[in-house]
């Protein structure tokens, strides 16, 4: 883990993201392209990752929309 500006940054693999959001990689890619999911970070040839806090924030937003349907 990398410590930056008092935020611990952790990268998630494609498998870890799939386990968290329960979407297939193709659907995650479609959501990203539509600007509805955090953008991946290219780490190297054939390797990507997502910032854990961005994915967690995205999940929290889904929960908020569920709990407050009139605010979306």
PDB file of N, CA and C in Angstrom:
ATOM      1  N   UNK A   1       0.844  -1.185   0.000  1.00  0.00           N
ATOM      2  CA  UNK A   1       0.000   0.000   0.000  1.00  0.00           C
ATOM      3  C   UNK A   1       0.882   1.239   0.000  1.00  0.00           C
ATOM      4  N   UNK A   2       0.387   2.266  -0.625  1.00  0.00           N
ATOM      5  CA  UNK A   2       1.092   3.530  -0.749  1.00  0.00           C
ATOM      6  C   UNK A   2       0.362   4.574   0.078  1.00  0.00           C
ATOM      7  N   UNK A   3       1.090   5.334   0.856  1.00  0.00           N
ATOM      8  CA  UNK A   3       0.501   6.387   1.672  1.00  0.00           C
ATOM      9  C   UNK A   3       0.697   7.718   0.962  1.00  0.00           C
ATOM     10  N   UNK A   4      -0.403   8.377   0.576  1.00  0.00           N
ATOM     11  CA  UNK A   4      -0.321   9.695  -0.052  1.00  0.00           C
ATOM     12  C   UNK A   4      -1.338  10.617   0.574  1.00  0.00           C
ATOM     13  N   UNK A   5      -0.902  11.780   0.987  1.00  0.00           N
ATOM     14  CA  UNK A   5      -1.790  12.799   1.544  1.00  0.00           C
ATOM     15  C   UNK A   5      -2.785  12.234   2.551  1.00  0.00           C
ATOM     16  N   UNK A   6      -2.315  11.442   3.448  1.00  0.00           N
ATOM     17  CA  UNK A   6      -3.106  10.818   4.508  1.00  0.00           C
ATOM     18  C   UNK A   6      -4.215   9.900   3.978  1.00  0.00           C
ATOM     19  N   UNK A   7      -4.113   9.485   2.721  1.00  0.00           N
ATOM     20  CA  UNK A   7      -5.039   8.511   2.148  1.00  0.00           C
ATOM     21  C   UNK A   7      -4.224   7.275   1.790  1.00  0.00           C
ATOM     22  N   UNK A   8      -4.654   6.137   2.279  1.00  0.00           N
ATOM     23  CA  UNK A   8      -3.993   4.902   1.900  1.00  0.00           C
ATOM     24  C   UNK A   8      -4.565   4.456   0.563  1.00  0.00           C
ATOM     25  N   UNK A   9      -3.684   4.310  -0.413  1.00  0.00           N
ATOM     26  CA  UNK A   9      -4.113   3.935  -1.751  1.00  0.00           C
ATOM     27  C   UNK A   9      -3.862   2.447  -1.955  1.00  0.00           C
ATOM     28  N   UNK A  10      -4.916   1.737  -2.327  1.00  0.00           N
ATOM     29  CA  UNK A  10      -4.810   0.312  -2.607  1.00  0.00           C
ATOM     30  C   UNK A  10      -5.420   0.062  -3.978  1.00  0.00           C
ATOM     31  N   UNK A  11      -4.720  -0.702  -4.786  1.00  0.00           N
ATOM     32  CA  UNK A  11      -5.222  -1.056  -6.104  1.00  0.00           C
ATOM     33  C   UNK A  11      -5.902  -2.412  -6.050  1.00  0.00           C
ATOM     34  N   UNK A  12      -7.012  -2.516  -6.774  1.00  0.00           N
ATOM     35  CA  UNK A  12      -7.744  -3.775  -6.872  1.00  0.00           C
ATOM     36  C   UNK A  12      -7.531  -4.378  -8.246  1.00  0.00           C
ATOM     37  N   UNK A  13      -7.388  -5.677  -8.288  1.00  0.00           N
ATOM     38  CA  UNK A  13      -7.266  -6.386  -9.559  1.00  0.00           C
ATOM     39  C   UNK A  13      -8.651  -6.528 -10.197  1.00  0.00           C
ATOM     40  N   UNK A  14      -8.671  -6.956 -11.450  1.00  0.00           N
ATOM     41  CA  UNK A  14      -9.936  -7.186 -12.146  1.00  0.00           C
ATOM     42  C   UNK A  14     -10.771  -8.216 -11.380  1.00  0.00           C
ATOM     43  N   UNK A  15     -10.120  -9.262 -10.886  1.00  0.00           N
ATOM     44  CA  UNK A  15     -10.830 -10.297 -10.129  1.00  0.00           C
ATOM     45  C   UNK A  15     -11.432  -9.721  -8.852  1.00  0.00           C
ATOM     46  N   UNK A  16     -10.683  -8.903  -8.139  1.00  0.00           N
ATOM     47  CA  UNK A  16     -11.183  -8.307  -6.903  1.00  0.00           C
ATOM     48  C   UNK A  16     -12.365  -7.381  -7.179  1.00  0.00           C
ATOM     49  N   UNK A  17     -12.300  -6.613  -8.261  1.00  0.00           N
ATOM     50  CA  UNK A  17     -13.409  -5.719  -8.611  1.00  0.00           C
ATOM     51  C   UNK A  17     -14.644  -6.549  -8.949  1.00  0.00           C
ATOM     52  N   UNK A  18     -14.464  -7.606  -9.739  1.00  0.00           N
ATOM     53  CA  UNK A  18     -15.586  -8.489 -10.087  1.00  0.00           C
ATOM     54  C   UNK A  18     -16.245  -9.047  -8.825  1.00  0.00           C
ATOM     55  N   UNK A  19     -15.439  -9.441  -7.847  1.00  0.00           N
ATOM     56  CA  UNK A  19     -15.981  -9.999  -6.603  1.00  0.00           C
ATOM     57  C   UNK A  19     -16.753  -8.947  -5.807  1.00  0.00           C
ATOM     58  N   UNK A  20     -16.323  -7.702  -5.866  1.00  0.00           N
ATOM     59  CA  UNK A  20     -16.995  -6.635  -5.125  1.00  0.00           C
ATOM     60  C   UNK A  20     -18.297  -6.198  -5.771  1.00  0.00           C
ATOM     61  N   UNK A  21     -18.302  -6.038  -7.083  1.00  0.00           N
ATOM     62  CA  UNK A  21     -19.472  -5.457  -7.741  1.00  0.00           C
ATOM     63  C   UNK A  21     -20.365  -6.487  -8.420  1.00  0.00           C
ATOM     64  N   UNK A  22     -19.906  -7.726  -8.527  1.00  0.00           N
ATOM     65  CA  UNK A  22     -20.696  -8.826  -9.082  1.00  0.00           C
ATOM     66  C   UNK A  22     -21.081  -8.622 -10.546  1.00  0.00           C
ATOM     67  N   UNK A  23     -20.260  -7.911 -11.293  1.00  0.00           N
ATOM     68  CA  UNK A  23     -20.458  -7.718 -12.727  1.00  0.00           C
ATOM     69  C   UNK A  23     -19.347  -8.436 -13.482  1.00  0.00           C
ATOM     70  N   UNK A  24     -19.653  -8.857 -14.693  1.00  0.00           N
ATOM     71  CA  UNK A  24     -18.629  -9.465 -15.539  1.00  0.00           C
ATOM     72  C   UNK A  24     -17.709  -8.363 -16.078  1.00  0.00           C
ATOM     73  N   UNK A  25     -16.495  -8.725 -16.498  1.00  0.00           N
ATOM     74  CA  UNK A  25     -15.557  -7.717 -17.009  1.00  0.00           C
ATOM     75  C   UNK A  25     -16.112  -6.890 -18.166  1.00  0.00           C
ATOM     76  N   UNK A  26     -16.899  -7.506 -19.039  1.00  0.00           N
ATOM     77  CA  UNK A  26     -17.460  -6.759 -20.174  1.00  0.00           C
ATOM     78  C   UNK A  26     -18.424  -5.675 -19.701  1.00  0.00           C
ATOM     79  N   UNK A  27     -19.228  -5.973 -18.691  1.00  0.00           N
ATOM     80  CA  UNK A  27     -20.173  -4.969 -18.196  1.00  0.00           C
ATOM     81  C   UNK A  27     -19.433  -3.856 -17.456  1.00  0.00           C
ATOM     82  N   UNK A  28     -18.414  -4.211 -16.708  1.00  0.00           N
ATOM     83  CA  UNK A  28     -17.593  -3.193 -16.045  1.00  0.00           C
ATOM     84  C   UNK A  28     -17.002  -2.256 -17.096  1.00  0.00           C
ATOM     85  N   UNK A  29     -16.494  -2.804 -18.180  1.00  0.00           N
ATOM     86  CA  UNK A  29     -15.917  -1.991 -19.256  1.00  0.00           C
ATOM     87  C   UNK A  29     -16.971  -1.077 -19.875  1.00  0.00           C
ATOM     88  N   UNK A  30     -18.192  -1.585 -20.072  1.00  0.00           N
ATOM     89  CA  UNK A  30     -19.265  -0.750 -20.627  1.00  0.00           C
ATOM     90  C   UNK A  30     -19.603   0.400 -19.677  1.00  0.00           C
ATOM     91  N   UNK A  31     -19.683   0.103 -18.379  1.00  0.00           N
ATOM     92  CA  UNK A  31     -19.961   1.160 -17.407  1.00  0.00           C
ATOM     93  C   UNK A  31     -18.852   2.204 -17.395  1.00  0.00           C
ATOM     94  N   UNK A  32     -17.613   1.760 -17.456  1.00  0.00           N
ATOM     95  CA  UNK A  32     -16.479   2.692 -17.517  1.00  0.00           C
ATOM     96  C   UNK A  32     -16.590   3.598 -18.736  1.00  0.00           C
ATOM     97  N   UNK A  33     -16.848   3.001 -19.894  1.00  0.00           N
ATOM     98  CA  UNK A  33     -16.938   3.765 -21.139  1.00  0.00           C
ATOM     99  C   UNK A  33     -18.059   4.797 -21.082  1.00  0.00           C
ATOM    100  N   UNK A  34     -19.121   4.489 -20.343  1.00  0.00           N
ATOM    101  CA  UNK A  34     -20.247   5.410 -20.201  1.00  0.00           C
ATOM    102  C   UNK A  34     -20.023   6.427 -19.084  1.00  0.00           C
ATOM    103  N   UNK A  35     -18.887   6.334 -18.390  1.00  0.00           N
ATOM    104  CA  UNK A  35     -18.605   7.249 -17.287  1.00  0.00           C
ATOM    105  C   UNK A  35     -19.396   6.938 -16.030  1.00  0.00           C
ATOM    106  N   UNK A  36     -19.850   5.689 -15.903  1.00  0.00           N
ATOM    107  CA  UNK A  36     -20.679   5.297 -14.765  1.00  0.00           C
ATOM    108  C   UNK A  36     -19.968   4.364 -13.796  1.00  0.00           C
ATOM    109  N   UNK A  37     -18.671   4.215 -13.953  1.00  0.00           N
ATOM    110  CA  UNK A  37     -17.872   3.373 -13.067  1.00  0.00           C
ATOM    111  C   UNK A  37     -16.465   3.956 -13.054  1.00  0.00           C
ATOM    112  N   UNK A  38     -15.748   3.825 -11.934  1.00  0.00           N
ATOM    113  CA  UNK A  38     -14.385   4.370 -11.874  1.00  0.00           C
ATOM    114  C   UNK A  38     -13.496   3.840 -13.004  1.00  0.00           C
ATOM    115  N   UNK A  39     -12.637   4.701 -13.505  1.00  0.00           N
ATOM    116  CA  UNK A  39     -11.719   4.335 -14.579  1.00  0.00           C
ATOM    117  C   UNK A  39     -10.583   3.477 -14.044  1.00  0.00           C
ATOM    118  N   UNK A  40     -10.202   2.512 -14.850  1.00  0.00           N
ATOM    119  CA  UNK A  40      -9.068   1.654 -14.501  1.00  0.00           C
ATOM    120  C   UNK A  40      -7.763   2.413 -14.703  1.00  0.00           C
ATOM    121  N   UNK A  41      -6.726   1.929 -14.070  1.00  0.00           N
ATOM    122  CA  UNK A  41      -5.373   2.474 -14.217  1.00  0.00           C
ATOM    123  C   UNK A  41      -4.546   1.414 -14.924  1.00  0.00           C
ATOM    124  N   UNK A  42      -3.945   1.788 -16.029  1.00  0.00           N
ATOM    125  CA  UNK A  42      -3.089   0.846 -16.768  1.00  0.00           C
ATOM    126  C   UNK A  42      -1.760   0.747 -16.021  1.00  0.00           C
ATOM    127  N   UNK A  43      -1.436  -0.453 -15.572  1.00  0.00           N
ATOM    128  CA  UNK A  43      -0.223  -0.678 -14.792  1.00  0.00           C
ATOM    129  C   UNK A  43       0.920  -1.205 -15.650  1.00  0.00           C
ATOM    130  N   UNK A  44       0.592  -1.734 -16.773  1.00  0.00           N
ATOM    131  CA  UNK A  44       1.588  -2.300 -17.677  1.00  0.00           C
ATOM    132  C   UNK A  44       0.875  -3.061 -18.765  1.00  0.00           C
ATOM    133  N   UNK A  45       1.629  -3.726 -19.582  1.00  0.00           N
ATOM    134  CA  UNK A  45       1.031  -4.471 -20.670  1.00  0.00           C
ATOM    135  C   UNK A  45       0.141  -5.595 -20.129  1.00  0.00           C
ATOM    136  N   UNK A  46      -1.146  -5.521 -20.427  1.00  0.00           N
ATOM    137  CA  UNK A  46      -2.076  -6.558 -19.995  1.00  0.00           C
ATOM    138  C   UNK A  46      -2.429  -6.533 -18.519  1.00  0.00           C
ATOM    139  N   UNK A  47      -2.105  -5.458 -17.820  1.00  0.00           N
ATOM    140  CA  UNK A  47      -2.386  -5.401 -16.383  1.00  0.00           C
ATOM    141  C   UNK A  47      -3.029  -4.070 -16.038  1.00  0.00           C
ATOM    142  N   UNK A  48      -4.179  -4.136 -15.357  1.00  0.00           N
ATOM    143  CA  UNK A  48      -4.876  -2.929 -14.927  1.00  0.00           C
ATOM    144  C   UNK A  48      -5.280  -3.070 -13.470  1.00  0.00           C
ATOM    145  N   UNK A  49      -5.627  -1.947 -12.868  1.00  0.00           N
ATOM    146  CA  UNK A  49      -6.115  -1.948 -11.495  1.00  0.00           C
ATOM    147  C   UNK A  49      -7.065  -0.786 -11.294  1.00  0.00           C
ATOM    148  N   UNK A  50      -7.833  -0.848 -10.231  1.00  0.00           N
ATOM    149  CA  UNK A  50      -8.761   0.215  -9.876  1.00  0.00           C
ATOM    150  C   UNK A  50      -8.413   0.678  -8.469  1.00  0.00           C
ATOM    151  N   UNK A  51      -8.597   1.966  -8.216  1.00  0.00           N
ATOM    152  CA  UNK A  51      -8.379   2.479  -6.868  1.00  0.00           C
ATOM    153  C   UNK A  51      -9.522   1.990  -5.975  1.00  0.00           C
ATOM    154  N   UNK A  52      -9.156   1.324  -4.896  1.00  0.00           N
ATOM    155  CA  UNK A  52     -10.152   0.732  -4.009  1.00  0.00           C
ATOM    156  C   UNK A  52     -11.141   1.771  -3.497  1.00  0.00           C
ATOM    157  N   UNK A  53     -10.651   2.944  -3.101  1.00  0.00           N
ATOM    158  CA  UNK A  53     -11.571   3.937  -2.535  1.00  0.00           C
ATOM    159  C   UNK A  53     -12.570   4.434  -3.579  1.00  0.00           C
ATOM    160  N   UNK A  54     -12.195   4.483  -4.856  1.00  0.00           N
ATOM    161  CA  UNK A  54     -13.142   4.887  -5.893  1.00  0.00           C
ATOM    162  C   UNK A  54     -14.228   3.828  -6.095  1.00  0.00           C
ATOM    163  N   UNK A  55     -13.845   2.564  -6.066  1.00  0.00           N
ATOM    164  CA  UNK A  55     -14.822   1.487  -6.211  1.00  0.00           C
ATOM    165  C   UNK A  55     -15.738   1.450  -4.985  1.00  0.00           C
ATOM    166  N   UNK A  56     -15.166   1.620  -3.798  1.00  0.00           N
ATOM    167  CA  UNK A  56     -15.982   1.650  -2.578  1.00  0.00           C
ATOM    168  C   UNK A  56     -16.948   2.833  -2.598  1.00  0.00           C
ATOM    169  N   UNK A  57     -16.494   3.989  -3.085  1.00  0.00           N
ATOM    170  CA  UNK A  57     -17.372   5.157  -3.204  1.00  0.00           C
ATOM    171  C   UNK A  57     -18.517   4.876  -4.175  1.00  0.00           C
ATOM    172  N   UNK A  58     -18.211   4.189  -5.272  1.00  0.00           N
ATOM    173  CA  UNK A  58     -19.228   3.834  -6.265  1.00  0.00           C
ATOM    174  C   UNK A  58     -20.281   2.917  -5.617  1.00  0.00           C
ATOM    175  N   UNK A  59     -19.830   1.940  -4.843  1.00  0.00           N
ATOM    176  CA  UNK A  59     -20.755   1.038  -4.144  1.00  0.00           C
ATOM    177  C   UNK A  59     -21.606   1.827  -3.150  1.00  0.00           C
ATOM    178  N   UNK A  60     -20.970   2.723  -2.396  1.00  0.00           N
ATOM    179  CA  UNK A  60     -21.697   3.535  -1.415  1.00  0.00           C
ATOM    180  C   UNK A  60     -22.768   4.383  -2.101  1.00  0.00           C
ATOM    181  N   UNK A  61     -22.482   4.874  -3.300  1.00  0.00           N
ATOM    182  CA  UNK A  61     -23.468   5.658  -4.044  1.00  0.00           C
ATOM    183  C   UNK A  61     -24.667   4.794  -4.428  1.00  0.00           C
ATOM    184  N   UNK A  62     -24.420   3.550  -4.829  1.00  0.00           N
ATOM    185  CA  UNK A  62     -25.523   2.632  -5.154  1.00  0.00           C
ATOM    186  C   UNK A  62     -26.399   2.409  -3.919  1.00  0.00           C
ATOM    187  N   UNK A  63     -25.773   2.236  -2.751  1.00  0.00           N
ATOM    188  CA  UNK A  63     -26.525   2.032  -1.506  1.00  0.00           C
ATOM    189  C   UNK A  63     -27.336   3.281  -1.192  1.00  0.00           C
ATOM    190  N   UNK A  64     -26.735   4.447  -1.360  1.00  0.00           N
ATOM    191  CA  UNK A  64     -27.433   5.701  -1.106  1.00  0.00           C
ATOM    192  C   UNK A  64     -28.648   5.864  -2.009  1.00  0.00           C
ATOM    193  N   UNK A  65     -28.493   5.496  -3.279  1.00  0.00           N
ATOM    194  CA  UNK A  65     -29.607   5.570  -4.222  1.00  0.00           C
ATOM    195  C   UNK A  65     -30.721   4.602  -3.824  1.00  0.00           C
ATOM    196  N   UNK A  66     -30.336   3.447  -3.307  1.00  0.00           N
ATOM    197  CA  UNK A  66     -31.337   2.482  -2.853  1.00  0.00           C
ATOM    198  C   UNK A  66     -32.092   3.011  -1.634  1.00  0.00           C
ATOM    199  N   UNK A  67     -31.340   3.599  -0.694  1.00  0.00           N
ATOM    200  CA  UNK A  67     -31.933   4.054   0.558  1.00  0.00           C
ATOM    201  C   UNK A  67     -32.699   5.362   0.423  1.00  0.00           C
ATOM    202  N   UNK A  68     -32.348   6.154  -0.598  1.00  0.00           N
ATOM    203  CA  UNK A  68     -32.990   7.452  -0.822  1.00  0.00           C
ATOM    204  C   UNK A  68     -33.401   7.581  -2.287  1.00  0.00           C
ATOM    205  N   UNK A  69     -34.368   6.821  -2.730  1.00  0.00           N
ATOM    206  CA  UNK A  69     -34.705   6.790  -4.154  1.00  0.00           C
ATOM    207  C   UNK A  69     -35.145   8.128  -4.741  1.00  0.00           C
ATOM    208  N   UNK A  70     -35.652   9.032  -3.933  1.00  0.00           N
ATOM    209  CA  UNK A  70     -36.096  10.329  -4.452  1.00  0.00           C
ATOM    210  C   UNK A  70     -34.950  11.290  -4.678  1.00  0.00           C
ATOM    211  N   UNK A  71     -33.760  11.007  -4.116  1.00  0.00           N
ATOM    212  CA  UNK A  71     -32.629  11.929  -4.256  1.00  0.00           C
ATOM    213  C   UNK A  71     -31.819  11.674  -5.508  1.00  0.00           C
ATOM    214  N   UNK A  72     -32.118  10.631  -6.298  1.00  0.00           N
ATOM    215  CA  UNK A  72     -31.334  10.343  -7.510  1.00  0.00           C
ATOM    216  C   UNK A  72     -31.941  10.950  -8.743  1.00  0.00           C
TER     217      UNK A  72
END
